[in-house]
Short mmCIF file of C-alpha atoms in Angstrom, two decimals:
data_model
loop_
_atom_site.label_atom_id
_atom_site.label_comp_id
_atom_site.label_asym_id
_atom_site.label_seq_id
_atom_site.Cartn_x
_atom_site.Cartn_y
_atom_site.Cartn_z
CA MET V 15 -21.60 -17.36 15.89
CA SER V 16 -22.60 -14.53 13.56
CA HIS V 17 -23.44 -12.16 16.40
CA ASN V 18 -19.94 -12.61 17.81
CA LYS V 19 -18.26 -11.77 14.54
CA LYS V 20 -16.24 -8.59 14.84
CA MET V 21 -16.27 -5.78 12.32
CA SER V 22 -13.50 -5.97 9.73
CA LEU V 23 -10.30 -4.04 10.32
CA THR V 24 -11.07 -1.72 7.41
CA THR V 25 -14.50 -0.89 8.84
CA ARG V 26 -13.09 -0.22 12.29
CA ILE V 27 -10.34 2.03 10.93
CA MET V 28 -12.84 3.97 8.83
CA LEU V 29 -15.13 4.31 11.84
CA GLY V 30 -12.25 5.58 13.98
CA MET V 31 -11.30 8.08 11.28
CA VAL V 32 -14.83 9.45 10.87
CA LEU V 33 -15.47 9.68 14.62
CA GLY V 34 -12.09 11.39 15.11
CA VAL V 35 -12.86 14.01 12.46
CA ILE V 36 -16.32 14.71 13.91
CA LEU V 37 -15.03 14.97 17.49
CA GLY V 38 -12.11 17.17 16.42
CA LEU V 39 -14.36 19.61 14.59
CA LEU V 40 -16.79 19.60 17.52
CA ILE V 41 -14.03 20.45 20.00
CA GLN V 42 -12.71 23.17 17.70
CA THR V 43 -16.21 24.68 17.55
CA ILE V 44 -16.57 24.56 21.35
CA LEU V 45 -13.17 26.12 21.95
CA GLY V 46 -13.55 28.82 19.31
CA ASP V 47 -11.13 31.67 20.04
CA LYS V 48 -10.89 30.77 23.71
CA PRO V 49 -7.53 29.44 24.90
CA GLU V 50 -9.21 26.91 27.18
CA VAL V 51 -12.66 25.61 28.05
CA ALA V 52 -13.16 23.26 30.99
CA ILE V 53 -15.85 20.71 31.83
CA PRO V 54 -17.06 21.23 35.43
CA LEU V 55 -16.93 17.98 37.41
CA GLY V 56 -17.80 19.24 40.87
CA LEU V 57 -14.51 19.00 42.77
CA PHE V 58 -12.46 20.14 39.77
CA ASP V 59 -12.73 21.32 36.18
CA LEU V 60 -11.50 19.14 33.32
CA PRO V 61 -9.74 21.25 30.63
CA ILE V 62 -10.82 20.09 27.18
CA LYS V 63 -7.68 21.15 25.33
CA GLY V 64 -5.23 20.23 28.05
CA PHE V 65 -6.73 16.82 28.88
CA PHE V 66 -8.14 15.64 25.55
CA VAL V 67 -6.25 17.40 22.72
CA ASP V 68 -2.78 17.79 24.22
CA GLY V 69 -3.17 14.81 26.51
CA LEU V 70 -5.31 11.83 25.51
CA PHE V 71 -5.36 12.36 21.72
CA HIS V 72 -1.70 13.35 21.51
CA ILE V 73 -0.49 10.41 23.60
CA GLY V 74 -2.71 7.87 21.83
CA GLY V 75 -1.70 9.07 18.36
CA GLN V 76 2.01 9.16 19.14
CA ILE V 77 1.93 5.66 20.68
CA PHE V 78 0.28 4.38 17.50
CA ILE V 79 2.87 5.99 15.21
CA ALA V 80 5.73 4.90 17.49
CA SER V 81 4.49 1.30 17.44
CA LEU V 82 4.53 1.31 13.63
CA LYS V 83 7.93 3.00 13.37
CA MET V 84 9.29 0.48 15.87
CA LEU V 85 8.74 -2.24 13.26
CA VAL V 86 10.25 -0.46 10.25
CA VAL V 87 13.98 -1.17 10.68
CA PRO V 88 13.72 -4.80 11.86
CA LEU V 89 11.06 -5.57 9.27
CA VAL V 90 13.00 -4.05 6.37
CA PHE V 91 16.36 -5.53 7.42
CA ILE V 92 15.13 -9.05 8.17
CA SER V 93 12.75 -9.23 5.21
CA LEU V 94 15.35 -7.89 2.77
CA VAL V 95 18.03 -10.30 4.03
CA VAL V 96 15.61 -13.23 3.64
CA GLY V 97 14.64 -12.12 0.15
CA THR V 98 18.21 -11.47 -0.99
CA CYS V 99 19.73 -14.73 0.24
CA SER V 100 16.96 -16.67 -1.50
CA LEU V 101 17.81 -15.26 -4.94
CA SER V 102 19.36 -17.91 -7.14
CA ASP V 103 20.57 -15.37 -9.72
CA PRO V 104 22.82 -12.59 -8.32
CA LYS V 105 22.19 -10.54 -11.48
CA LYS V 106 18.55 -10.33 -10.42
CA LEU V 107 19.40 -7.70 -7.82
CA GLY V 108 20.76 -5.44 -10.53
CA ARG V 109 17.62 -5.90 -12.59
CA LEU V 110 15.37 -5.24 -9.58
CA GLY V 111 17.25 -2.08 -8.70
CA GLY V 112 17.34 -0.76 -12.26
CA LYS V 113 13.67 -1.42 -12.95
CA SER V 114 12.53 -0.04 -9.60
CA ILE V 115 14.50 3.20 -9.77
CA LEU V 116 13.52 3.79 -13.42
CA LEU V 117 9.83 3.27 -12.61
CA TYR V 118 9.94 5.47 -9.50
CA LEU V 119 11.64 8.31 -11.39
CA SER V 120 9.19 7.93 -14.29
CA THR V 121 6.11 8.12 -12.08
CA THR V 122 7.55 11.18 -10.32
CA ALA V 123 8.15 12.95 -13.65
CA ILE V 124 4.61 12.11 -14.78
CA ALA V 125 3.18 13.30 -11.46
CA ILE V 126 4.80 16.74 -11.56
CA THR V 127 3.94 17.17 -15.25
CA VAL V 128 0.26 16.52 -14.51
CA ALA V 129 0.41 18.89 -11.52
CA ILE V 130 1.94 21.77 -13.47
CA SER V 131 -0.46 21.30 -16.38
CA LEU V 132 -3.51 21.30 -14.10
CA ALA V 133 -2.24 24.31 -12.14
CA LEU V 134 -1.63 26.32 -15.31
CA LEU V 135 -5.14 25.44 -16.49
CA VAL V 136 -6.85 26.48 -13.23
CA SER V 137 -4.49 29.33 -12.10
CA PRO V 138 -4.84 28.80 -8.32
CA GLY V 139 -2.76 31.89 -7.47
CA GLY V 140 -4.58 34.30 -9.75
CA GLY V 141 -5.96 37.27 -7.80
CA VAL V 142 -4.86 35.87 -4.44
CA ALA V 143 -3.58 38.50 -2.02
CA ILE V 144 -2.12 36.81 1.04
CA PRO V 145 0.19 38.49 3.55
CA THR V 146 3.70 37.15 3.09
CA THR V 147 5.25 38.45 6.30
CA ALA V 148 6.04 34.91 7.42
CA THR V 149 9.48 33.60 6.63
CA PHE V 150 10.76 30.18 5.76
CA ASP V 151 14.26 29.01 6.61
CA ALA V 152 15.26 26.71 3.76
CA GLN V 153 17.69 23.96 4.65
CA GLN V 154 20.43 23.11 2.20
CA ALA V 155 19.85 19.86 0.36
CA PRO V 156 22.71 17.37 0.02
CA THR V 157 24.44 16.96 -3.33
CA LEU V 158 24.00 13.80 -5.37
CA ALA V 159 27.59 12.82 -4.57
CA GLN V 160 26.87 13.16 -0.83
CA VAL V 161 23.77 10.99 -1.20
CA ILE V 162 25.66 8.22 -3.04
CA ILE V 163 28.46 8.25 -0.45
CA GLY V 164 25.92 8.36 2.38
CA MET V 165 24.20 5.21 1.11
CA PHE V 166 27.04 3.09 2.46
CA PRO V 167 27.08 2.86 6.26
CA THR V 168 30.27 3.13 8.27
CA ASN V 169 28.35 1.76 11.24
CA PRO V 170 25.34 -0.43 10.33
CA ILE V 171 24.06 -0.49 13.91
CA ASN V 172 24.09 3.31 14.05
CA ALA V 173 22.29 3.41 10.68
CA MET V 174 19.54 1.19 12.11
CA ALA V 175 19.32 3.24 15.30
CA SER V 176 19.09 6.47 13.29
CA GLY V 177 16.57 5.07 10.82
CA LYS V 178 18.76 5.80 7.77
CA MET V 179 16.86 3.54 5.44
CA LEU V 180 19.11 3.73 2.38
CA GLN V 181 22.05 2.59 4.53
CA VAL V 182 19.94 -0.19 6.08
CA ILE V 183 18.88 -1.36 2.60
CA VAL V 184 22.48 -1.44 1.31
CA PHE V 185 23.74 -3.33 4.37
CA ALA V 186 20.84 -5.82 4.19
CA LEU V 187 21.56 -6.49 0.51
CA LEU V 188 25.27 -7.06 1.15
CA PHE V 189 24.53 -9.25 4.17
CA GLY V 190 22.01 -11.33 2.21
CA ILE V 191 24.44 -11.82 -0.69
CA ALA V 192 27.16 -12.91 1.76
CA MET V 193 24.76 -15.42 3.32
CA ALA V 194 23.86 -16.83 -0.09
CA LEU V 195 27.56 -17.38 -0.84
CA SER V 196 28.49 -18.89 2.55
CA GLY V 197 27.39 -22.47 1.99
CA ASP V 198 26.10 -24.39 5.02
CA ALA V 199 26.81 -21.52 7.42
CA GLY V 200 24.69 -19.24 5.23
CA LYS V 201 21.88 -21.81 5.15
CA ARG V 202 21.85 -22.02 8.95
CA CYS V 203 21.72 -18.21 9.20
CA ALA V 204 18.98 -18.12 6.57
CA LYS V 205 16.84 -20.46 8.67
CA VAL V 206 17.22 -18.14 11.68
CA PHE V 207 16.26 -15.09 9.61
CA GLU V 208 13.24 -16.89 8.15
CA ASP V 209 12.02 -17.63 11.68
CA LEU V 210 12.68 -14.01 12.70
CA ASN V 211 10.73 -12.84 9.65
CA THR V 212 7.74 -14.95 10.69
CA VAL V 213 7.86 -13.51 14.22
CA VAL V 214 8.11 -9.89 13.00
CA LEU V 215 5.19 -10.37 10.60
CA LYS V 216 3.15 -11.78 13.48
CA LEU V 217 4.02 -8.67 15.50
CA VAL V 218 2.74 -6.56 12.61
CA THR V 219 -0.54 -8.44 12.73
CA LEU V 220 -0.87 -8.01 16.49
CA LEU V 221 -0.18 -4.27 16.36
CA MET V 222 -2.93 -3.81 13.79
CA ASN V 223 -5.31 -3.99 16.75
CA LEU V 224 -4.12 -0.51 17.74
CA ALA V 225 -5.02 0.96 14.36
CA PRO V 226 -8.64 2.08 14.91
CA TYR V 227 -7.76 3.77 18.22
CA GLY V 228 -4.59 5.34 16.87
CA VAL V 229 -6.37 6.68 13.79
CA PHE V 230 -9.14 8.09 16.00
CA CYS V 231 -6.64 9.97 18.18
CA LEU V 232 -4.67 11.31 15.21
CA MET V 233 -7.77 12.56 13.40
CA ALA V 234 -9.31 14.05 16.55
CA LYS V 235 -6.19 16.09 17.32
CA LEU V 236 -5.61 17.18 13.72
CA PHE V 237 -9.14 18.46 13.17
CA THR V 238 -9.11 20.18 16.55
CA THR V 239 -6.09 22.25 15.57
CA ILE V 240 -6.41 22.60 11.78
CA GLU V 241 -7.17 26.12 10.58
CA MET V 242 -10.22 25.72 8.37
CA ASP V 243 -10.21 29.42 7.38
CA LEU V 244 -6.81 28.94 5.71
CA ILE V 245 -8.22 26.11 3.61
CA VAL V 246 -10.98 28.47 2.46
CA GLU V 247 -8.46 31.22 1.61
CA LEU V 248 -6.25 28.79 -0.26
CA GLY V 249 -9.22 26.84 -1.61
CA LYS V 250 -8.12 26.84 -5.25
CA TYR V 251 -4.60 25.72 -4.41
CA PHE V 252 -5.93 23.05 -2.05
CA LEU V 253 -8.40 21.66 -4.58
CA VAL V 254 -5.90 21.65 -7.45
CA VAL V 255 -3.38 19.65 -5.38
CA VAL V 256 -6.08 17.17 -4.32
CA ALA V 257 -7.35 16.84 -7.90
CA ALA V 258 -3.84 16.20 -9.23
CA LEU V 259 -3.22 13.60 -6.52
CA LEU V 260 -6.47 11.78 -7.36
CA ILE V 261 -5.74 11.84 -11.10
CA HIS V 262 -2.29 10.40 -10.51
CA ALA V 263 -3.52 7.71 -8.11
CA PHE V 264 -6.59 6.56 -10.04
CA VAL V 265 -5.70 7.32 -13.66
CA ASN V 266 -1.91 7.33 -14.12
CA TYR V 267 -1.20 4.35 -11.87
CA SER V 268 -4.11 2.40 -13.37
CA ILE V 269 -2.90 2.98 -16.93
CA MET V 270 0.70 2.03 -16.07
CA LEU V 271 -0.40 -1.11 -14.24
CA LYS V 272 -2.68 -2.22 -17.08
CA VAL V 273 -0.19 -1.46 -19.86
CA LEU V 274 2.88 -2.94 -18.13
CA THR V 275 1.27 -6.00 -16.51
CA GLY V 276 -2.23 -6.52 -17.89
CA LEU V 277 -3.54 -6.72 -14.32
CA SER V 278 -6.87 -5.22 -13.25
CA PRO V 279 -6.50 -1.68 -11.83
CA LEU V 280 -9.84 -2.03 -10.01
CA THR V 281 -8.63 -5.13 -8.15
CA PHE V 282 -5.37 -3.37 -7.32
CA LEU V 283 -7.07 -0.22 -5.96
CA ALA V 284 -9.59 -2.27 -3.97
CA LYS V 285 -6.78 -4.09 -2.18
CA MET V 286 -4.93 -0.84 -1.40
CA LYS V 287 -7.58 0.57 0.93
CA ASP V 288 -6.02 -0.52 4.24
CA ALA V 289 -2.53 0.70 3.34
CA CYS V 290 -3.93 4.01 2.06
CA MET V 291 -5.88 4.60 5.25
CA PHE V 292 -2.78 3.95 7.34
CA ALA V 293 -0.77 6.30 5.13
CA PHE V 294 -3.47 8.98 5.31
CA SER V 295 -3.58 8.75 9.10
CA THR V 296 0.16 8.69 9.78
CA SER V 297 1.40 10.98 6.95
CA SER V 298 4.49 8.79 6.82
CA SER V 299 5.46 6.26 4.17
CA SER V 300 8.05 4.84 6.58
CA ALA V 301 5.54 4.35 9.40
CA THR V 302 3.13 2.72 6.95
CA MET V 303 5.82 0.40 5.54
CA PRO V 304 4.81 -2.67 7.62
CA VAL V 305 1.27 -2.44 6.28
CA THR V 306 2.51 -1.70 2.74
CA LEU V 307 4.72 -4.81 2.76
CA GLU V 308 1.87 -6.93 4.10
CA THR V 309 -0.41 -5.60 1.37
CA ALA V 310 2.13 -6.18 -1.40
CA THR V 311 2.86 -9.77 -0.39
CA LYS V 312 -0.36 -11.12 1.17
CA LYS V 313 -2.98 -9.27 -0.90
CA LEU V 314 -1.28 -8.41 -4.20
CA GLY V 315 0.78 -11.61 -4.47
CA ALA V 316 4.25 -10.11 -4.90
CA HIS V 317 7.00 -12.46 -3.73
CA ASN V 318 8.89 -11.31 -0.64
CA SER V 319 12.20 -11.32 -2.55
CA VAL V 320 10.84 -8.47 -4.70
CA ALA V 321 8.54 -6.63 -2.28
CA SER V 322 11.17 -6.51 0.48
CA PHE V 323 13.37 -4.56 -1.94
CA THR V 324 10.92 -2.34 -3.85
CA VAL V 325 8.72 -1.25 -0.92
CA PRO V 326 11.52 0.07 1.37
CA LEU V 327 13.18 1.68 -1.66
CA GLY V 328 9.90 3.30 -2.65
CA ALA V 329 9.24 4.56 0.88
CA THR V 330 12.66 6.22 0.69
CA ILE V 331 12.78 7.69 -2.82
CA ASN V 332 9.23 7.63 -4.23
CA MET V 333 8.03 11.24 -4.00
CA ASP V 334 5.09 11.32 -6.42
CA GLY V 335 2.74 13.04 -3.97
CA THR V 336 5.40 15.55 -2.94
CA ALA V 337 6.24 16.20 -6.61
CA ILE V 338 2.60 17.03 -7.27
CA MET V 339 2.60 19.49 -4.38
CA GLN V 340 5.79 21.07 -5.74
CA GLY V 341 4.37 21.46 -9.23
CA VAL V 342 1.18 23.14 -8.07
CA ALA V 343 3.02 25.19 -5.41
CA THR V 344 5.53 26.48 -7.97
CA VAL V 345 2.78 27.72 -10.27
CA PHE V 346 0.79 29.11 -7.30
CA ILE V 347 3.74 31.01 -5.80
CA ALA V 348 4.76 32.35 -9.24
CA GLN V 349 1.23 33.70 -9.74
CA VAL V 350 1.00 35.19 -6.24
CA PHE V 351 4.30 37.03 -6.72
CA ALA V 352 3.42 37.91 -10.36
CA VAL V 353 6.45 36.14 -11.81
CA ASP V 354 6.14 34.80 -15.36
CA LEU V 355 7.79 31.42 -15.84
CA THR V 356 8.81 30.23 -19.29
CA LEU V 357 8.45 26.74 -20.76
CA SER V 358 12.13 26.09 -20.04
CA ASP V 359 11.52 27.08 -16.40
CA TYR V 360 8.75 24.49 -16.07
CA LEU V 361 10.91 21.84 -17.73
CA MET V 362 13.63 22.69 -15.20
CA VAL V 363 11.09 22.27 -12.39
CA ILE V 364 10.18 18.79 -13.69
CA LEU V 365 13.84 17.76 -14.00
CA THR V 366 14.89 19.21 -10.63
CA ALA V 367 12.00 17.69 -8.68
CA THR V 368 12.46 14.27 -10.32
CA LEU V 369 16.18 14.09 -9.57
CA ALA V 370 15.70 15.61 -6.12
CA SER V 371 13.34 12.77 -5.22
CA VAL V 372 16.46 10.60 -4.98
CA GLY V 373 18.90 13.30 -3.92
CA THR V 374 16.98 14.28 -0.81
CA ALA V 375 15.92 10.77 0.25
CA GLY V 376 15.90 10.28 3.99
CA VAL V 377 16.27 13.97 4.86
CA PRO V 378 13.81 15.31 7.50
CA GLY V 379 11.29 17.75 6.01
CA VAL V 380 12.06 16.35 2.57
CA GLY V 381 9.05 17.93 0.86
CA LEU V 382 9.90 21.47 1.91
CA ILE V 383 13.61 20.97 1.12
CA MET V 384 12.72 19.78 -2.37
CA LEU V 385 10.32 22.68 -2.89
CA ALA V 386 12.99 25.16 -1.76
CA MET V 387 15.39 23.63 -4.30
CA VAL V 388 12.81 23.93 -7.07
CA LEU V 389 11.95 27.54 -6.24
CA ASN V 390 15.61 28.53 -6.13
CA GLN V 391 16.17 26.82 -9.49
CA VAL V 392 13.61 29.06 -11.24
CA GLY V 393 14.27 32.23 -9.25
CA LEU V 394 11.10 32.29 -7.12
CA PRO V 395 11.18 33.58 -3.52
CA VAL V 396 11.57 30.73 -1.03
CA GLU V 397 9.47 32.76 1.43
CA GLY V 398 6.47 31.77 -0.68
CA ILE V 399 6.55 28.36 1.04
CA ALA V 400 5.27 30.08 4.20
CA ILE V 401 2.03 30.88 2.39
CA ILE V 402 1.07 27.25 1.82
CA MET V 403 2.40 25.74 5.04
CA GLY V 404 -0.90 26.31 6.87
CA VAL V 405 -2.76 23.76 4.72
CA ASP V 406 0.16 21.46 3.98
CA ARG V 407 -0.54 19.12 6.91
CA LEU V 408 -3.84 17.91 5.47
CA LEU V 409 -2.41 17.68 1.95
CA ASP V 410 0.55 15.73 3.32
CA MET V 411 -1.83 13.01 4.49
CA THR V 412 -3.32 12.65 1.01
CA ARG V 413 -0.02 12.64 -0.85
CA THR V 414 1.39 9.99 1.49
CA ALA V 415 -1.51 7.72 0.51
CA VAL V 416 -0.61 8.36 -3.14
CA ASN V 417 3.05 7.54 -2.49
CA VAL V 418 2.14 4.23 -0.84
CA THR V 419 -0.12 3.35 -3.79
CA GLY V 420 2.81 4.07 -6.11
CA ASP V 421 5.10 1.83 -4.06
CA CYS V 422 2.72 -1.11 -4.46
CA MET V 423 2.06 -0.41 -8.16
CA VAL V 424 5.80 -0.46 -8.93
CA THR V 425 6.16 -3.60 -6.81
CA CYS V 426 3.48 -5.36 -8.87
CA VAL V 427 5.09 -4.27 -12.16
CA VAL V 428 8.59 -5.37 -11.14
CA ALA V 429 7.34 -8.64 -9.61
CA LYS V 430 5.30 -9.46 -12.74
CA SER V 431 8.29 -8.76 -15.00
CA GLU V 432 10.45 -11.10 -12.88
CA GLY V 433 7.83 -13.86 -12.74
CA GLU V 434 7.54 -13.29 -8.98
CA LEU V 435 3.87 -12.29 -8.82
CA ASP V 436 1.21 -14.83 -7.81
CA ILE V 437 -1.64 -13.96 -10.17
CA ASP V 438 -4.08 -16.15 -8.26
CA VAL V 439 -3.43 -14.22 -5.04
CA PHE V 440 -3.76 -10.90 -6.89
CA ASN V 441 -7.12 -11.88 -8.37
CA ASP V 442 -8.39 -13.64 -5.23
CA ALA V 443 -10.97 -11.50 -3.46
CA ASP V 444 -10.41 -13.49 -0.26
CA ALA V 445 -6.78 -12.30 -0.18
CA ALA V 446 -8.08 -8.78 0.43
CA LYS V 447 -9.71 -9.76 3.69
CA ASP V 448 -8.39 -7.99 6.75
CA LEU V 449 -5.31 -9.11 8.64
CA GLU V 450 -7.10 -9.92 11.86
CA GLU V 451 -8.11 -13.30 10.43
CA ASP V 452 -4.68 -14.54 11.52
CA MET V 453 -5.36 -13.32 15.04
CA ASP V 454 -8.78 -14.98 15.12
CA LEU V 455 -7.18 -18.26 14.04
CA GLU V 456 -4.56 -17.92 16.76
CA LYS V 457 -7.26 -17.31 19.38
CA ARG V 458 -9.24 -20.37 18.26
CA THR V 459 -6.08 -22.48 18.38
CA LYS V 460 -5.36 -21.38 21.94
CA LYS V 461 -8.94 -22.17 23.01
CA ALA V 462 -8.69 -25.62 21.47
#
């Protein structure tokens, strides 16, 4: 039987990622400055860029991301309704919300403080002379009042169709509370939603089979098109952002987890590898949400009543990775344009970016909108964003992985404080095994 045993999901995803990077760089080397290179096949020539990059890799990657995004709204809505209607204490929702938002805002403030401090120490923009002819059209961010009003849907179905997650969360909470207060009718509805939740989680497990192929396609296309010369030119900026992200993920989160819960940071980080790889590949906390929820509940032991609230909320408002980019980018752009910022300016950057992490939740291009807000707040030219956009795609992948790690860390802290964390599951190494075990069991059952 051992020779029939498949590689673990983690190994297959890592293999797909590495092969995608290698193939992407190889294709980029072959293409060089040429617009197109074709492979002669006798009767016709097969264009490498047209067939592989813009065709096969693009289609495969987009199908993978679409399949994950397809699950987000039903998973969040159903899971949150199930979790809410199971709460025996209605006041618990208030505690969950207060703790979660406070922790998310705190980690964001810490993240941007670390980023600014590291950037001031290294000076990534010192002596950099980059043409700034490119322009950036900054979108106007919504006010806090608009965000609060916009949290409540006038049409829940439209909110689900549009993927407005804050509205979906609010409607799911209200619907779950109503079910809990509806007696026998609520209990019958709860049974239906519990069955739906089981089916959706099974669909998550089945779609994990696409992961290695989807990651391969995404990496292959990215590294075919990424401009490596820009990374060299902006090397200091790039490395400072990556260093700040790693410090926040491995040091800050570990300290907070240990101090607030007493849990092992090493165990936590070991169990985050699958979710982080998904986040790195997709560059989307929302698309990674199904995997994040599965990790929080099945591997880390957080009860669904907590995880179904904290994970969607974190995917919407947790901007630690983006805050780090903003901190470093603010210092970098100030140095490039030779603008001296005072201590009060940096404190304003920390405050603005922390509050903006909630105020711009759910807005497309949220990172750039937040950065434009920060730059305007301290009088720096918004056009400076155009300088860093060339390398932002690769950094976006890394900061999404940090955001997902933060979502699960906060989930563990909140769940532990509410007595809703299964310590045995958290400490169980077997709980970190890959999700395809469920599929193998299903296959064996069918054979039997």
